[in-house]
PDB file of C-alpha atoms in Angstrom:
ATOM      1  CA  MET J   1     -93.434-135.373 -38.269  1.00 55.00           C
ATOM      2  CA  ARG J   2     -90.535-137.386 -36.930  1.00 72.00           C
ATOM      3  CA  ALA J   3     -88.904-139.960 -39.136  1.00 76.00           C
ATOM      4  CA  PHE J   4     -88.911-143.428 -37.652  1.00 89.00           C
ATOM      5  CA  THR J   5     -87.708-145.249 -40.732  1.00 91.00           C
ATOM      6  CA  PHE J   6     -84.064-145.891 -41.372  1.00 93.00           C
ATOM      7  CA  ASP J   7     -83.900-147.279 -44.895  1.00 90.00           C
ATOM      8  CA  GLN J   8     -81.328-144.682 -45.943  1.00 92.00           C
ATOM      9  CA  VAL J   9     -79.202-144.866 -42.775  1.00 94.00           C
ATOM     10  CA  SER J  10     -75.969-146.871 -42.765  1.00 96.00           C
ATOM     11  CA  ASP J  11     -75.384-149.523 -40.120  1.00 96.00           C
ATOM     12  CA  ASP J  12     -72.529-147.538 -38.547  1.00 97.00           C
ATOM     13  CA  THR J  13     -74.612-144.373 -38.385  1.00 96.00           C
ATOM     14  CA  LEU J  14     -77.571-146.255 -36.944  1.00 96.00           C
ATOM     15  CA  LEU J  15     -75.448-147.849 -34.212  1.00 97.00           C
ATOM     16  CA  GLY J  16     -73.713-144.558 -33.414  1.00 98.00           C
ATOM     17  CA  GLU J  17     -76.978-142.659 -33.153  1.00 96.00           C
ATOM     18  CA  LEU J  18     -78.484-145.432 -31.033  1.00 97.00           C
ATOM     19  CA  ALA J  19     -75.567-145.217 -28.581  1.00 98.00           C
ATOM     20  CA  ALA J  20     -75.975-141.431 -28.417  1.00 98.00           C
ATOM     21  CA  LEU J  21     -79.718-141.783 -27.769  1.00 97.00           C
ATOM     22  CA  VAL J  22     -79.095-144.283 -24.979  1.00 98.00           C
ATOM     23  CA  ALA J  23     -76.598-141.910 -23.348  1.00 98.00           C
ATOM     24  CA  ARG J  24     -79.095-139.025 -23.575  1.00 98.00           C
ATOM     25  CA  ASP J  25     -81.856-141.268 -22.232  1.00 98.00           C
ATOM     26  CA  ARG J  26     -79.774-142.122 -19.161  1.00 98.00           C
ATOM     27  CA  GLU J  27     -78.984-138.459 -18.526  1.00 99.00           C
ATOM     28  CA  THR J  28     -82.621-137.511 -19.060  1.00 99.00           C
ATOM     29  CA  THR J  29     -83.756-140.268 -16.705  1.00 99.00           C
ATOM     30  CA  ALA J  30     -81.433-138.981 -13.970  1.00 99.00           C
ATOM     31  CA  ALA J  31     -82.720-135.435 -14.501  1.00 99.00           C
ATOM     32  CA  LEU J  32     -86.324-136.659 -14.497  1.00 99.00           C
ATOM     33  CA  LEU J  33     -85.752-138.415 -11.178  1.00 99.00           C
ATOM     34  CA  ALA J  34     -84.182-135.272  -9.718  1.00 99.00           C
ATOM     35  CA  TYR J  35     -87.202-133.210 -10.803  1.00 99.00           C
ATOM     36  CA  LEU J  36     -89.623-135.805  -9.432  1.00 99.00           C
ATOM     37  CA  ALA J  37     -87.752-135.817  -6.121  1.00 99.00           C
ATOM     38  CA  GLU J  38     -87.931-132.037  -5.861  1.00 99.00           C
ATOM     39  CA  VAL J  39     -91.630-131.869  -6.793  1.00 98.00           C
ATOM     40  CA  ASP J  40     -92.261-134.590  -4.206  1.00 98.00           C
ATOM     41  CA  GLU J  41     -90.210-132.792  -1.539  1.00 98.00           C
ATOM     42  CA  ARG J  42     -92.105-129.532  -2.134  1.00 98.00           C
ATOM     43  CA  ALA J  43     -95.467-131.377  -2.324  1.00 98.00           C
ATOM     44  CA  LEU J  44     -96.220-129.544  -5.561  1.00 98.00           C
ATOM     45  CA  TYR J  45     -98.733-132.257  -6.420  1.00 98.00           C
ATOM     46  CA  LEU J  46    -101.178-130.754  -3.886  1.00 98.00           C
ATOM     47  CA  PRO J  47    -101.991-127.580  -5.891  1.00 98.00           C
ATOM     48  CA  ALA J  48    -102.732-129.899  -8.824  1.00 96.00           C
ATOM     49  CA  ALA J  49    -105.480-131.472  -6.675  1.00 97.00           C
ATOM     50  CA  CYS J  50    -103.544-134.721  -6.314  1.00 98.00           C
ATOM     51  CA  SER J  51    -103.382-136.413  -2.923  1.00 98.00           C
ATOM     52  CA  SER J  52     -99.971-137.964  -3.532  1.00 98.00           C
ATOM     53  CA  MET J  53     -96.965-137.892  -5.792  1.00 98.00           C
ATOM     54  CA  HIS J  54     -98.149-141.186  -7.266  1.00 98.00           C
ATOM     55  CA  ALA J  55    -101.550-139.701  -8.119  1.00 98.00           C
ATOM     56  CA  TYR J  56     -99.807-136.718  -9.732  1.00 99.00           C
ATOM     57  CA  CYS J  57     -97.565-138.945 -11.836  1.00 99.00           C
ATOM     58  CA  VAL J  58    -100.500-141.033 -13.034  1.00 99.00           C
ATOM     59  CA  SER J  59    -103.106-138.273 -13.473  1.00 98.00           C
ATOM     60  CA  VAL J  60    -101.019-135.323 -14.618  1.00 98.00           C
ATOM     61  CA  LEU J  61     -97.863-136.854 -16.102  1.00 98.00           C
ATOM     62  CA  HIS J  62     -99.765-139.883 -17.468  1.00 99.00           C
ATOM     63  CA  PHE J  63     -97.286-142.472 -16.221  1.00 99.00           C
ATOM     64  CA  ALA J  64     -98.476-146.052 -15.960  1.00 98.00           C
ATOM     65  CA  GLU J  65     -98.998-146.995 -12.303  1.00 98.00           C
ATOM     66  CA  GLU J  66     -95.950-149.270 -12.134  1.00 98.00           C
ATOM     67  CA  VAL J  67     -93.749-146.706 -13.882  1.00 98.00           C
ATOM     68  CA  ALA J  68     -94.905-144.061 -11.400  1.00 99.00           C
ATOM     69  CA  PHE J  69     -94.131-146.325  -8.449  1.00 98.00           C
ATOM     70  CA  LYS J  70     -90.645-147.182  -9.680  1.00 98.00           C
ATOM     71  CA  ARG J  71     -89.684-143.650 -10.639  1.00 99.00           C
ATOM     72  CA  ILE J  72     -90.942-142.168  -7.369  1.00 99.00           C
ATOM     73  CA  ARG J  73     -89.151-144.830  -5.330  1.00 99.00           C
ATOM     74  CA  ALA J  74     -85.941-144.296  -7.301  1.00 99.00           C
ATOM     75  CA  ALA J  75     -86.285-140.498  -7.038  1.00 99.00           C
ATOM     76  CA  ARG J  76     -86.742-140.616  -3.266  1.00 99.00           C
ATOM     77  CA  THR J  77     -83.823-142.989  -2.894  1.00 99.00           C
ATOM     78  CA  ALA J  78     -81.587-140.849  -5.097  1.00 99.00           C
ATOM     79  CA  ARG J  79     -82.546-137.727  -3.171  1.00 98.00           C
ATOM     80  CA  ARG J  80     -81.391-139.507  -0.021  1.00 98.00           C
ATOM     81  CA  PHE J  81     -78.229-140.778  -1.750  1.00 98.00           C
ATOM     82  CA  PRO J  82     -77.398-138.261  -4.532  1.00 98.00           C
ATOM     83  CA  VAL J  83     -74.616-140.463  -5.936  1.00 98.00           C
ATOM     84  CA  ILE J  84     -77.446-142.502  -7.469  1.00 99.00           C
ATOM     85  CA  PHE J  85     -78.300-139.665  -9.870  1.00 99.00           C
ATOM     86  CA  GLU J  86     -74.802-139.877 -11.358  1.00 98.00           C
ATOM     87  CA  ALA J  87     -74.899-143.686 -11.441  1.00 98.00           C
ATOM     88  CA  ILE J  88     -78.090-143.539 -13.504  1.00 99.00           C
ATOM     89  CA  ALA J  89     -76.807-140.716 -15.716  1.00 98.00           C
ATOM     90  CA  ASP J  90     -73.637-142.594 -16.623  1.00 98.00           C
ATOM     91  CA  GLY J  91     -75.362-145.957 -17.067  1.00 98.00           C
ATOM     92  CA  ARG J  92     -73.963-147.821 -14.076  1.00 98.00           C
ATOM     93  CA  MET J  93     -77.444-148.220 -12.575  1.00 98.00           C
ATOM     94  CA  HIS J  94     -80.972-148.504 -13.908  1.00 98.00           C
ATOM     95  CA  VAL J  95     -84.203-147.458 -12.217  1.00 98.00           C
ATOM     96  CA  THR J  96     -85.282-151.034 -11.509  1.00 98.00           C
ATOM     97  CA  GLY J  97     -81.946-151.752  -9.849  1.00 98.00           C
ATOM     98  CA  VAL J  98     -82.255-148.691  -7.621  1.00 99.00           C
ATOM     99  CA  VAL J  99     -85.745-149.777  -6.571  1.00 98.00           C
ATOM    100  CA  MET J 100     -84.466-153.260  -5.755  1.00 98.00           C
ATOM    101  CA  LEU J 101     -81.542-151.933  -3.704  1.00 98.00           C
ATOM    102  CA  ALA J 102     -83.492-149.148  -1.967  1.00 98.00           C
ATOM    103  CA  PRO J 103     -84.504-151.091   1.170  1.00 96.00           C
ATOM    104  CA  HIS J 104     -80.889-152.117   1.757  1.00 96.00           C
ATOM    105  CA  LEU J 105     -79.099-148.804   1.191  1.00 97.00           C
ATOM    106  CA  ARG J 106     -77.553-146.937   4.111  1.00 97.00           C
ATOM    107  CA  GLU J 107     -75.014-144.144   4.369  1.00 97.00           C
ATOM    108  CA  ASP J 108     -72.323-146.675   5.255  1.00 96.00           C
ATOM    109  CA  ASN J 109     -72.975-149.071   2.353  1.00 96.00           C
ATOM    110  CA  VAL J 110     -74.359-147.061  -0.569  1.00 97.00           C
ATOM    111  CA  GLU J 111     -71.029-146.773  -2.404  1.00 97.00           C
ATOM    112  CA  GLU J 112     -70.262-150.464  -1.910  1.00 97.00           C
ATOM    113  CA  LEU J 113     -73.690-151.647  -3.060  1.00 97.00           C
ATOM    114  CA  LEU J 114     -73.717-149.352  -6.082  1.00 98.00           C
ATOM    115  CA  ALA J 115     -70.299-150.691  -7.054  1.00 98.00           C
ATOM    116  CA  ALA J 116     -71.504-154.277  -6.620  1.00 97.00           C
ATOM    117  CA  ALA J 117     -74.604-153.577  -8.732  1.00 98.00           C
ATOM    118  CA  SER J 118     -72.786-151.518 -11.368  1.00 98.00           C
ATOM    119  CA  HIS J 119     -73.905-152.497 -14.896  1.00 98.00           C
ATOM    120  CA  ALA J 120     -75.749-155.479 -13.397  1.00 98.00           C
ATOM    121  CA  SER J 121     -78.901-156.985 -14.829  1.00 97.00           C
ATOM    122  CA  LYS J 122     -82.082-157.311 -12.798  1.00 97.00           C
ATOM    123  CA  ALA J 123     -81.321-161.002 -12.231  1.00 97.00           C
ATOM    124  CA  GLU J 124     -77.819-160.191 -10.981  1.00 98.00           C
ATOM    125  CA  ILE J 125     -79.186-157.565  -8.592  1.00 98.00           C
ATOM    126  CA  GLU J 126     -81.781-160.072  -7.359  1.00 96.00           C
ATOM    127  CA  LYS J 127     -78.899-162.376  -6.403  1.00 96.00           C
ATOM    128  CA  LEU J 128     -77.085-159.507  -4.685  1.00 96.00           C
ATOM    129  CA  VAL J 129     -80.216-158.607  -2.719  1.00 96.00           C
ATOM    130  CA  ALA J 130     -80.712-162.256  -1.762  1.00 94.00           C
ATOM    131  CA  ARG J 131     -77.214-162.267  -0.263  1.00 93.00           C
ATOM    132  CA  LEU J 132     -77.956-159.039   1.608  1.00 88.00           C
ATOM    133  CA  ALA J 133     -81.169-160.306   3.155  1.00 80.00           C
ATOM    134  CA  PRO J 134     -81.261-164.079   2.954  1.00 74.00           C
ATOM    135  CA  ARG J 135     -84.557-165.715   3.729  1.00 72.00           C
ATOM    136  CA  PRO J 136     -84.584-169.050   5.484  1.00 71.00           C
ATOM    137  CA  ASP J 137     -85.887-171.990   3.544  1.00 66.00           C
ATOM    138  CA  LEU J 138     -89.455-172.817   4.393  1.00 66.00           C
ATOM    139  CA  PRO J 139     -89.652-175.845   6.644  1.00 67.00           C
ATOM    140  CA  GLU J 140     -90.957-178.954   5.016  1.00 68.00           C
ATOM    141  CA  GLN J 141     -94.262-179.913   6.431  1.00 71.00           C
ATOM    142  CA  ILE J 142     -96.393-182.950   5.877  1.00 73.00           C
ATOM    143  CA  THR J 143    -100.011-182.516   6.758  1.00 72.00           C
ATOM    144  CA  ARG J 144    -102.270-185.476   7.099  1.00 75.00           C
ATOM    145  CA  ILE J 145    -105.423-185.121   5.104  1.00 79.00           C
ATOM    146  CA  PRO J 146    -108.409-186.868   6.577  1.00 81.00           C
ATOM    147  CA  GLY J 147    -109.451-189.626   4.256  1.00 73.00           C
ATOM    148  CA  ASN J 148    -111.336-192.843   4.150  1.00 69.00           C
ATOM    149  CA  GLY J 149    -109.332-194.498   6.921  1.00 59.00           C
ATOM    150  CA  HIS J 150    -106.485-196.095   4.919  1.00 58.00           C
TER     151      HIS J 150
END
């Protein structure tokens, strides 16, 4: 059984081990995305009687639906732009950020956008995306509602 209590662990040790776990998690996440991308590319979900990579991730790997969507989207994007794997592995990018940037990434801007989103929070990437694809303000509209004649 794993120990998940830390009563006997010093603060310095706890913080050091946490930092090491986070680093391993980032590297593992990048590797996981690379494996997902390759399984997707080879359509290895079909022999498992799954109609899609998403179905495979949910049914076989037991990912939550939203987790499956994000990881598949990030994996496909990173396969297209392999520099993303390294950005995730070294902590410059997170999966949510990759998913947010995915529709805007092109060969000629991937390095620039990854640099702009490096170590950024979701909110900061939302602002970056808003600058990339601004939406016009909705026009103000006043609609008369039929009433009692006043």
